[in-house]
GROMACS .gro file of C-alpha atoms in nm:
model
  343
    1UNK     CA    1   2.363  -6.062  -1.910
    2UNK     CA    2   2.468  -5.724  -1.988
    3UNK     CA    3   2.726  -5.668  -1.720
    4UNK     CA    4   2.606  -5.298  -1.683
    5UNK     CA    5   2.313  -5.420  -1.575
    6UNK     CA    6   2.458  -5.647  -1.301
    7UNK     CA    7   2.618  -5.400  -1.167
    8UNK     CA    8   2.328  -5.114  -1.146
    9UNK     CA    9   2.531  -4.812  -1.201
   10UNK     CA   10   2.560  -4.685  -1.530
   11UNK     CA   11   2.150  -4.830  -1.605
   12UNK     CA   12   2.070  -4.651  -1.262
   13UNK     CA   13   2.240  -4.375  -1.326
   14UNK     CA   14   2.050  -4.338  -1.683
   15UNK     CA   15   1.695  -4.408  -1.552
   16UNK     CA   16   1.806  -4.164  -1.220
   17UNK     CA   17   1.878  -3.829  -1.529
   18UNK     CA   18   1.563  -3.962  -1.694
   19UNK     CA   19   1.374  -3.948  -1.376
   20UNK     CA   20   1.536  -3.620  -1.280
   21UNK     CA   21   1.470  -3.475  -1.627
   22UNK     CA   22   1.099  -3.548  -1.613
   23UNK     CA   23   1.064  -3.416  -1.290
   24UNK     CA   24   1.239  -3.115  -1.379
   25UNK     CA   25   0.986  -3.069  -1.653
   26UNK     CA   26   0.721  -3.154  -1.437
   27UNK     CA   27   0.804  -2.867  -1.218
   28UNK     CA   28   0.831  -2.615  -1.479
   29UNK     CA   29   0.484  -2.732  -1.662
   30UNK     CA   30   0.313  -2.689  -1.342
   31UNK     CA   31   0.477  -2.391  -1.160
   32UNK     CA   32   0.407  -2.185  -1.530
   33UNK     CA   33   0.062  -2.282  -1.545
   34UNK     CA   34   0.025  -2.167  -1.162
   35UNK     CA   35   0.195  -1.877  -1.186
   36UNK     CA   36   0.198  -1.745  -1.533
   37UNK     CA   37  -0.176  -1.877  -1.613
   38UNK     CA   38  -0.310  -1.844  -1.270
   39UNK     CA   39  -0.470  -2.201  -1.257
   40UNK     CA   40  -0.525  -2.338  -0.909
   41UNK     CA   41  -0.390  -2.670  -0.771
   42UNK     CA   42  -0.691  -2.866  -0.796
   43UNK     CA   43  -0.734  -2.782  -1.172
   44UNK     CA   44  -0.384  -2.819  -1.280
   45UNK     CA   45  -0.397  -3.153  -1.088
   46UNK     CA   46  -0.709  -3.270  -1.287
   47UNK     CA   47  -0.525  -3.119  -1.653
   48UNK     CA   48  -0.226  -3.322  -1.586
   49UNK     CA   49  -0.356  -3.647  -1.419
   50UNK     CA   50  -0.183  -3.627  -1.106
   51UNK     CA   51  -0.290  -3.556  -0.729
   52UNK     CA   52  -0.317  -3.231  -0.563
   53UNK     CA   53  -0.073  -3.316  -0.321
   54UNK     CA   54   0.219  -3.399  -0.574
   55UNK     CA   55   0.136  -3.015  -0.722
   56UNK     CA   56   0.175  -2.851  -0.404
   57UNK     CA   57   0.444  -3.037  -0.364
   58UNK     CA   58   0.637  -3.008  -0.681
   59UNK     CA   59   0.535  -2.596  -0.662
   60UNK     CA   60   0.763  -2.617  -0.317
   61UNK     CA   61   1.062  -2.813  -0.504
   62UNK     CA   62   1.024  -2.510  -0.800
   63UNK     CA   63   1.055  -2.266  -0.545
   64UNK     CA   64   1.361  -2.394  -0.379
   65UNK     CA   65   1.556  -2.495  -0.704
   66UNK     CA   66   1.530  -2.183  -0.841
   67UNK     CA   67   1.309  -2.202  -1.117
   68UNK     CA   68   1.020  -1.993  -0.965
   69UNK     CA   69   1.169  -1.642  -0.821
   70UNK     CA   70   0.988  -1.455  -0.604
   71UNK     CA   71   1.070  -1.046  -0.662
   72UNK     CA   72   0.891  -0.805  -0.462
   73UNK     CA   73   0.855  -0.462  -0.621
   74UNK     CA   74   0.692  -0.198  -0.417
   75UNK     CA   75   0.514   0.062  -0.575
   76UNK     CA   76   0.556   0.426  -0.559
   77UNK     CA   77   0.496   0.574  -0.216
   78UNK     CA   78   0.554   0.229  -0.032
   79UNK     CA   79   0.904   0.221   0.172
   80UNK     CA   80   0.927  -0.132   0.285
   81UNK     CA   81   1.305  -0.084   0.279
   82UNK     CA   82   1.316   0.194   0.480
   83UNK     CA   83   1.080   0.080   0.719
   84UNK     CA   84   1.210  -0.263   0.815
   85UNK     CA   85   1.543  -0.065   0.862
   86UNK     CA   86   1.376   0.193   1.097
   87UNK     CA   87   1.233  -0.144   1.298
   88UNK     CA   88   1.593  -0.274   1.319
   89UNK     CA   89   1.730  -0.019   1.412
   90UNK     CA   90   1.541   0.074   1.724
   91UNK     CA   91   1.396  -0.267   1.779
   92UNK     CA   92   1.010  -0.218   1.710
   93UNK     CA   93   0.765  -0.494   1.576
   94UNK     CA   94   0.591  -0.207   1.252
   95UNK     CA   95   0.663   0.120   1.109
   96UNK     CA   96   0.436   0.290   0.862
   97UNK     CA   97   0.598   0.565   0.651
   98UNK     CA   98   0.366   0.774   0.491
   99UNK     CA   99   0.444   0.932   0.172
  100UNK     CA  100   0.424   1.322   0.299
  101UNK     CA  101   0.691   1.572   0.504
  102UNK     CA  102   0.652   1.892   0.600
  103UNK     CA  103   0.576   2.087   0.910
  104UNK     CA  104   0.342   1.879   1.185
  105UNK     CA  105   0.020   2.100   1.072
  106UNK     CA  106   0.087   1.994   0.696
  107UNK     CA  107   0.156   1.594   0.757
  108UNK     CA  108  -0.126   1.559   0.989
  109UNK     CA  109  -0.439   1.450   0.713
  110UNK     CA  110  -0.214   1.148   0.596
  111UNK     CA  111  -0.042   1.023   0.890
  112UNK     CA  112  -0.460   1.027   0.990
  113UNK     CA  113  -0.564   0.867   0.677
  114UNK     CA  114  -0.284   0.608   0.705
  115UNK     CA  115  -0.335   0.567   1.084
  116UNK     CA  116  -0.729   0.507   0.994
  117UNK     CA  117  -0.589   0.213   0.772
  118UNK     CA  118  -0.381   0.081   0.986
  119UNK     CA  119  -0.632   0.006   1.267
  120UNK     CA  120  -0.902  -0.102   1.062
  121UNK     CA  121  -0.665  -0.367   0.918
  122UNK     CA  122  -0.466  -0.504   1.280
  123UNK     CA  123  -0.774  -0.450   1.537
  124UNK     CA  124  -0.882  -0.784   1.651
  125UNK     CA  125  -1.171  -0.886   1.812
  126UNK     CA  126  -1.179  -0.870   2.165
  127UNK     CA  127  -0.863  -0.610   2.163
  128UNK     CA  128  -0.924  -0.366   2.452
  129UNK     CA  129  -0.801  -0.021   2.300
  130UNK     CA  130  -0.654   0.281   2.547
  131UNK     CA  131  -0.596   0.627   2.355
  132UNK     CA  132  -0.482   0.927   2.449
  133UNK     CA  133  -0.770   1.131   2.267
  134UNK     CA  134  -0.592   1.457   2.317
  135UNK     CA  135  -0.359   1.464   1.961
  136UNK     CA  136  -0.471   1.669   1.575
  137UNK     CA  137  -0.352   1.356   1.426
  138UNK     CA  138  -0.571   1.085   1.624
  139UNK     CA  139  -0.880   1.282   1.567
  140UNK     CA  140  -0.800   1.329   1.201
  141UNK     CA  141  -0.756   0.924   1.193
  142UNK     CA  142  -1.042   0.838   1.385
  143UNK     CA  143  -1.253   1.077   1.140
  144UNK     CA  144  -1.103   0.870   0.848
  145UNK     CA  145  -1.166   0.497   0.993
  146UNK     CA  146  -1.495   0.325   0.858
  147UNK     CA  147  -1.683   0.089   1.032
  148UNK     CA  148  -1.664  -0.274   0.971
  149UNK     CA  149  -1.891  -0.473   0.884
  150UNK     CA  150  -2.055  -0.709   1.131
  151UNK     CA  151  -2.101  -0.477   1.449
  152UNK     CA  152  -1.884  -0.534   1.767
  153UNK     CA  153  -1.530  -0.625   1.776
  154UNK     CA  154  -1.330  -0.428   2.039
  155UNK     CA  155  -1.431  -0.462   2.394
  156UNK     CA  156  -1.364  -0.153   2.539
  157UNK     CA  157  -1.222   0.210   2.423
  158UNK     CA  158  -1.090   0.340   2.713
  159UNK     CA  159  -0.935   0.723   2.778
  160UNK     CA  160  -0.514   0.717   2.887
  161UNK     CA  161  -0.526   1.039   3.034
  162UNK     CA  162  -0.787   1.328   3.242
  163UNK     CA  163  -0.866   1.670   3.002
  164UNK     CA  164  -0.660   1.969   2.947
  165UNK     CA  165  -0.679   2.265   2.856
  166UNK     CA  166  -1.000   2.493   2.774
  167UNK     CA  167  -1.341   2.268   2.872
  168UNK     CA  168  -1.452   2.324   2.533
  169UNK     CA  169  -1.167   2.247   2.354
  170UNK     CA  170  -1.196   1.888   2.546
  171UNK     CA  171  -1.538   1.849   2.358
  172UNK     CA  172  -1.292   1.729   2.098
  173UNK     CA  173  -1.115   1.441   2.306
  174UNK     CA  174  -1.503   1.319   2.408
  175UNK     CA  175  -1.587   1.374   2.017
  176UNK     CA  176  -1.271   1.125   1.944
  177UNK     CA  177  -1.390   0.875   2.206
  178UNK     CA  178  -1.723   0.880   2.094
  179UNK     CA  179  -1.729   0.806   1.713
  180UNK     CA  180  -1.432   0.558   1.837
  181UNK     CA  181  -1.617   0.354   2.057
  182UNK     CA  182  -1.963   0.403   1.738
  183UNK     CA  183  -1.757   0.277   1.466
  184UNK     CA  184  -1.551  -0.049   1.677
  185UNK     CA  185  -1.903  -0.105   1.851
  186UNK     CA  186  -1.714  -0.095   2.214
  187UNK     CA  187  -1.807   0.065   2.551
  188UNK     CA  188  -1.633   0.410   2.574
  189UNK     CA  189  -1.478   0.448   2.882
  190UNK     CA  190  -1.403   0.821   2.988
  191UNK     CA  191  -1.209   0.958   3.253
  192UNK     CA  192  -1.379   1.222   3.401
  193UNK     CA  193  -1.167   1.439   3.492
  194UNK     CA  194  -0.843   1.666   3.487
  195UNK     CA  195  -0.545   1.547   3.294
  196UNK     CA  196  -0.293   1.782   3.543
  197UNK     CA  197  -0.403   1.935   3.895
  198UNK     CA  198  -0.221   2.102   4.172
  199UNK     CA  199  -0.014   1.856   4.326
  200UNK     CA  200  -0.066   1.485   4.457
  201UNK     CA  201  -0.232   1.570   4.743
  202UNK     CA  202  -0.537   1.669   4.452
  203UNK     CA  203  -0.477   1.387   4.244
  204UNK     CA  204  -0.484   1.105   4.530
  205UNK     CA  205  -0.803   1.241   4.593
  206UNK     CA  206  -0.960   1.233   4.270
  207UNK     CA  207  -0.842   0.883   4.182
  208UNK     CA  208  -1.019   0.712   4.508
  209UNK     CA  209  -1.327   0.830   4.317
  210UNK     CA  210  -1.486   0.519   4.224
  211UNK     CA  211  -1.573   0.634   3.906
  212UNK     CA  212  -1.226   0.710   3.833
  213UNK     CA  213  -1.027   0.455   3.993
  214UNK     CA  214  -1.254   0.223   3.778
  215UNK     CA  215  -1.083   0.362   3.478
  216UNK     CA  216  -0.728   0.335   3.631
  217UNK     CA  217  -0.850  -0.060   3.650
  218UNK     CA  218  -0.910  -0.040   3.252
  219UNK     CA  219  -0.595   0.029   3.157
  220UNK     CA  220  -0.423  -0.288   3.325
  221UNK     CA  221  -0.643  -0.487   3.067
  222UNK     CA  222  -0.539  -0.269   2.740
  223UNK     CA  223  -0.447  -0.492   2.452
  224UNK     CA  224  -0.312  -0.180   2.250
  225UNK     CA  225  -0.254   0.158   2.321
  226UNK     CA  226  -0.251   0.470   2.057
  227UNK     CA  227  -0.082   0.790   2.126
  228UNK     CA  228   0.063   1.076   2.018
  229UNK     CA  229   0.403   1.220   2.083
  230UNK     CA  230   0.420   1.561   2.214
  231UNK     CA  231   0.721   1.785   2.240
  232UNK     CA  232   0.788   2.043   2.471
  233UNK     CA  233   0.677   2.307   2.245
  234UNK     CA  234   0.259   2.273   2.291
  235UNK     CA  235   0.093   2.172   1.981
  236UNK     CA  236  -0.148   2.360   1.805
  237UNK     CA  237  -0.404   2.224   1.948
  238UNK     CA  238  -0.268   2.259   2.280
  239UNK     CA  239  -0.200   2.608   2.243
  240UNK     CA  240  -0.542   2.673   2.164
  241UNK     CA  241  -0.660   2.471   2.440
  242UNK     CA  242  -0.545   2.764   2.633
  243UNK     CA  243  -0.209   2.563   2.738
  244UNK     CA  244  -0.230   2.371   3.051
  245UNK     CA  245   0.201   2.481   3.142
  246UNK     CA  246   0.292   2.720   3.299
  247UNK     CA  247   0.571   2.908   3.204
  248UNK     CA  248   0.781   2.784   3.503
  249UNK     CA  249   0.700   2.431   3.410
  250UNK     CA  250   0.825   2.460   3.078
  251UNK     CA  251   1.096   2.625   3.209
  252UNK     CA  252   1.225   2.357   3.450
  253UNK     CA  253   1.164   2.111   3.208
  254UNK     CA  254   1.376   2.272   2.976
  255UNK     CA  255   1.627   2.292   3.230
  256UNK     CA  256   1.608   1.910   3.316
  257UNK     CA  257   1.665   1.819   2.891
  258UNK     CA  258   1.314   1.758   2.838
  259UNK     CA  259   1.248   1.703   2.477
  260UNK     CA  260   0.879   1.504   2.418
  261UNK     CA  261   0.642   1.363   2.644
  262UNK     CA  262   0.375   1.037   2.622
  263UNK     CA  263   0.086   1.090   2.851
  264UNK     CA  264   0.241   1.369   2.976
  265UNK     CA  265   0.509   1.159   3.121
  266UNK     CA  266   0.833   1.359   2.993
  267UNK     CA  267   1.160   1.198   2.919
  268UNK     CA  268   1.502   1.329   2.775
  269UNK     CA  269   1.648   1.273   2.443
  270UNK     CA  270   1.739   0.903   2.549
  271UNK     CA  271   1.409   0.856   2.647
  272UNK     CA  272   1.456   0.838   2.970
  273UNK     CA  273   1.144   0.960   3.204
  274UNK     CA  274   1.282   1.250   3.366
  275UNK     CA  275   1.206   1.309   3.757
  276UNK     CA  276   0.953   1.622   3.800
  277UNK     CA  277   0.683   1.744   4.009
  278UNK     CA  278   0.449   1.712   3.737
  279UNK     CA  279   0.507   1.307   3.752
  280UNK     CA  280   0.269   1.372   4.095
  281UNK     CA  281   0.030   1.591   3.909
  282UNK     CA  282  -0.087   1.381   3.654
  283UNK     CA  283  -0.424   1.213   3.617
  284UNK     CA  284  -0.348   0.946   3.377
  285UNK     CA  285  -0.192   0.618   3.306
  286UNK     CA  286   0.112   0.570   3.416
  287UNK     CA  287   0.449   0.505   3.254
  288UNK     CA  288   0.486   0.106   3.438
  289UNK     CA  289   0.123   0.024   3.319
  290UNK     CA  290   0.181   0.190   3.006
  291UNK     CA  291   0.436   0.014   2.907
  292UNK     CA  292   0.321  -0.328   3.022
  293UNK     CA  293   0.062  -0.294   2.757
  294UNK     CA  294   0.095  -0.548   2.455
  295UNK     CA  295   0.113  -0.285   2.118
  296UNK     CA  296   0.210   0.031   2.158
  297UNK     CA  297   0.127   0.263   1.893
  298UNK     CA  298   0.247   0.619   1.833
  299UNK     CA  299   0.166   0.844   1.564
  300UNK     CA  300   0.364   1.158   1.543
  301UNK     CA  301   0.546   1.357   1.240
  302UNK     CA  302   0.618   1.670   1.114
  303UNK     CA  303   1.001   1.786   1.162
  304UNK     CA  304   0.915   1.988   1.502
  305UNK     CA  305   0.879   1.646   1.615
  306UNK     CA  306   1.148   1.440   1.499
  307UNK     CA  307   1.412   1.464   1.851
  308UNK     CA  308   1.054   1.339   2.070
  309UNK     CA  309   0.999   1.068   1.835
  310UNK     CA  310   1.351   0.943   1.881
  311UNK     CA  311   1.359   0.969   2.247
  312UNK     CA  312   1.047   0.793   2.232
  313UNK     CA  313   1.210   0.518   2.042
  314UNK     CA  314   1.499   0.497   2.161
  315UNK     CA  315   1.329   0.478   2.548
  316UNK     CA  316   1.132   0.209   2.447
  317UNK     CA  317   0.792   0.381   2.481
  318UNK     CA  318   0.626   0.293   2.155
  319UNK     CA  319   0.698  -0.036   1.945
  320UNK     CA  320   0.482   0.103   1.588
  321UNK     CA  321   0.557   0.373   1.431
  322UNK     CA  322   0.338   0.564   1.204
  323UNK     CA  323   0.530   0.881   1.098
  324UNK     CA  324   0.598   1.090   0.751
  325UNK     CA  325   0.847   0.998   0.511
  326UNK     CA  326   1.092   1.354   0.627
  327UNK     CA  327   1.104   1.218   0.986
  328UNK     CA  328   1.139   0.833   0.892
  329UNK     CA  329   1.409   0.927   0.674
  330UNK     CA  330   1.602   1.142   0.939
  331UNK     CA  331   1.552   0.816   1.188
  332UNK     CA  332   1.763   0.613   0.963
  333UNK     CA  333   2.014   0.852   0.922
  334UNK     CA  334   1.915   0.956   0.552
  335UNK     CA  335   1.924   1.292   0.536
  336UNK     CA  336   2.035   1.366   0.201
  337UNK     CA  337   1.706   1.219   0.102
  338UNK     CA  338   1.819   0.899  -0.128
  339UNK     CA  339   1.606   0.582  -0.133
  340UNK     CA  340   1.755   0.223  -0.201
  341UNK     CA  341   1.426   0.081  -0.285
  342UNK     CA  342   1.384  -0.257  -0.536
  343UNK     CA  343   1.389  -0.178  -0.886
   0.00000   0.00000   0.00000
């Protein structure tokens, strides 16, 4: 008897490379017809007389030796790079860059557009959605968002805050509501009434209204919130709303480092929510049951913006991001402009 064969070892070792060889070309056979011809498992199974189970299997044993390599190139306009560092940085769960910059006037049609995508494709069913309704950039998205297909999804649509401003300027925050609650097939819920009053003497009052304290109920139920970010100049919008600050309240909230607000709920560059009167004139969520809410989504650009959205970051206040390429930049300390995107 061949004493190499009593042993085992060099005969083992022999049929082990032959065995190893074959399964090497195994792999390669099957991950190029997968890959490189597109064939699916069940077919290339059937072509090469083996089970679909082995292929899956063998496609798994490609991956992890090496000889299928996965390379993601983004295309122009995407900034995966730049947005997973933004979420690092600041801890949040998304950003969305969007491939503008500019002024807040100039960015808002795509930040709206991309906003409009962005809900249409992470809604669920059954999500209970609170918005702020009074922001250039959520009307502009909510004008871009289609319907989908199959009728109701989200629950409810329900207002974060009372109006301000000019009554007929607000038309526009019951316009957003509206085609909101049409295209989602949810029940609008409005809050009727005034986003700021007097004092809190006024605003206890008005939210023992039943028909008010019944929103204040909706919001403990939100699944995702939207917002804008506001800074302590007013808007456009706002301005033409007839401005709902005095000029003693900007004033003091200058004086106190005020540099954005959420809701109306102001906070300092830290994001910290800064102690004012106007905390006790609000009619609105507020920032505890704001912030207990699952997704929190803020859209906001434009470089008037860019110290409120990183106070609103960096106090915790949003966890998505959808914001223009000039203020994502800035937020991960790129200012000279240079991408390190894949080739």
């Amino acid at each position: 008897m061949n004493p190499h064969n009593r042993t085992g070892t060099p005969a083992t070792r022999t049929t082990r490379m032959a065995t190893s060889d074959e399964q090497l070309r195994l792999m390669t056979r099957i991950a190029r017809l997968y890959h490189e011809q597109g064939m699916r498992q069940p077919r290339i199974a059937e072509e090469l007389h083996i089970s679909q189970a082995r292929v899956s299997r063998l496609l798994t044993q490609a991956a992890k030796l090496g000889i299928v390599r996965t390379i993601v190139v983004p295309p122009e306009g995407v900034f995966a790079e730049l947005e997973e560092e933004i979420a690092d940085r600041y801890g949040l769960r998304d950003v969305v860059v969007v491939d503008v910059e500019g002024e807040a006037d100039s960015v808002i049609p795509a930040l709206g557009a991309a906003t409009a995508v962005y809900l249409e494709t992470t809604l669920m069913e059954g999500d209970r959605l609170g918005i702020s309704s009074w922001s250039a950039t959520l009307l502009a998205a909510v004008e871009a968002m289609r319907s989908r297909p199959g009728g109701r999804f989200l629950e409810e649509v329900v207002q974060l805050m009372g109006g301000v401003g000019d009554p007929q300027v607000q038309v526009q925050a019951t316009r957003l509501m509206g085609r909101l609650a049409e295209l989602t097939g949810a029940e609008p819920v409005f809050m009727s009434a005034p986003g700021l009053v007097a004092g809190a003497t006024v605003r206890d009052a008005i939210l023992a209204d039943p028909k008010v304290s019944s929103v204040a109920a909706a919001w403990k139920n939100l699944t995702i919130a939207i917002v804008g970010i506001g800074s302590l100049d007013p808007s456009p919008l706002l301005r033409r709303s007839g401005n709902i600050f005095s000029d003693d309240d900007q004033e003091q909230l200058r004086a106190l480092g005020a540099v954005g607000d959420i809701c109306l709920h102001f906070f300092d560059e830290h994001g910290t929510l800064l102690d004012t009167e106007l905390n006790d004139r609000v009619i609105g969520i507020t920032p505890d049951t704001y912030r207990a809410v699952p997704r929190r989504v803020a859209v906001a650009g434009g470089d008037r913006k860019y110290a409120a959205i990183r106070a609103a970051l960096l106090g915790g206040w949003v966890d998505v991001l959808i914001t223009d390429l000039g203020v994502a930049r800035r937020l991960a300390g790129r200012p000279d402009r240079t991408e390190r995107q894949a080739p």
